[in-house]
Steps between C-alpha positions, in 0.01 A plus 500: 500500500553124489723391213471137399843393378709185481870463421400164351369684196850626420631146453386444145582676177546446130812668356407796282130481589333834587309354798789472743567506874623859462143614442403430860844535658532871411150575631575320827826693541323830431228428756758398761717806432196725547391293804165427341318184591503213742628203297325168556544166327223341295420130469415308183131480417326165488396313188142560616572874479642461148188313389293810575654663192674227300428160347643175632674464164697825532591425861625154402704634207673761717554254785659247264693765297313369195445814293663719241463873452788711364426787742434279803807288574473146627706548816561228762269540802293770327184343647629580850595857408167563325300366796709715735412802285129411518527447875654845530207658315249309713669612824514864385129487412419342836693772684322770299161353589597517868583871466876483442679670214681222315722461195599171338853543365519177306591313188426333268229737383159366407274721292554312170416157644145395410285214625690244292784705352832639607704762320673834518719391796182392690435144623204554735296817534584610856250788495212290364567222753493755786183667368321166455593403857367832635176453308463145630580574864362850545257565215641851459497704183851537365653734243829421331721785384779363281756777447733297281592651164280260307181295523457241777322258269510207743350700784224623271424146380482353851307785664277596206186357663 
């Protein structure tokens, strides 16, 4: 299995916030201890990729750190980290299409980010960006299984059609 992972995504945090580097660090350590996965580094997605799922307005607000949401901290360089997370999802999807088993071990999460909204720790919707890119490039049918403990409202909004 290919595991998309970047140490870069451990570099940001908000003290006391539940979405922390530990969330991915402990999973990485478990996989390494069990010798599961071939770890590979992702690259940030392009703005063109983001536009498949998000508005120019949202992209600009995140890029310029010009937003406020009590659950979604305004962290320096969050645009970079969020595009790296989307790039990880895109690469995992691309590997899966080519027959590889792939897992994107990434943060920040994305399933609450809608076309023009962020929230719930989510800046861009990494899953929706990857799905939209697959649909554009390959025309495949795609199913999304969100196993989080609550509703992925942003993913539903973006992929509803």
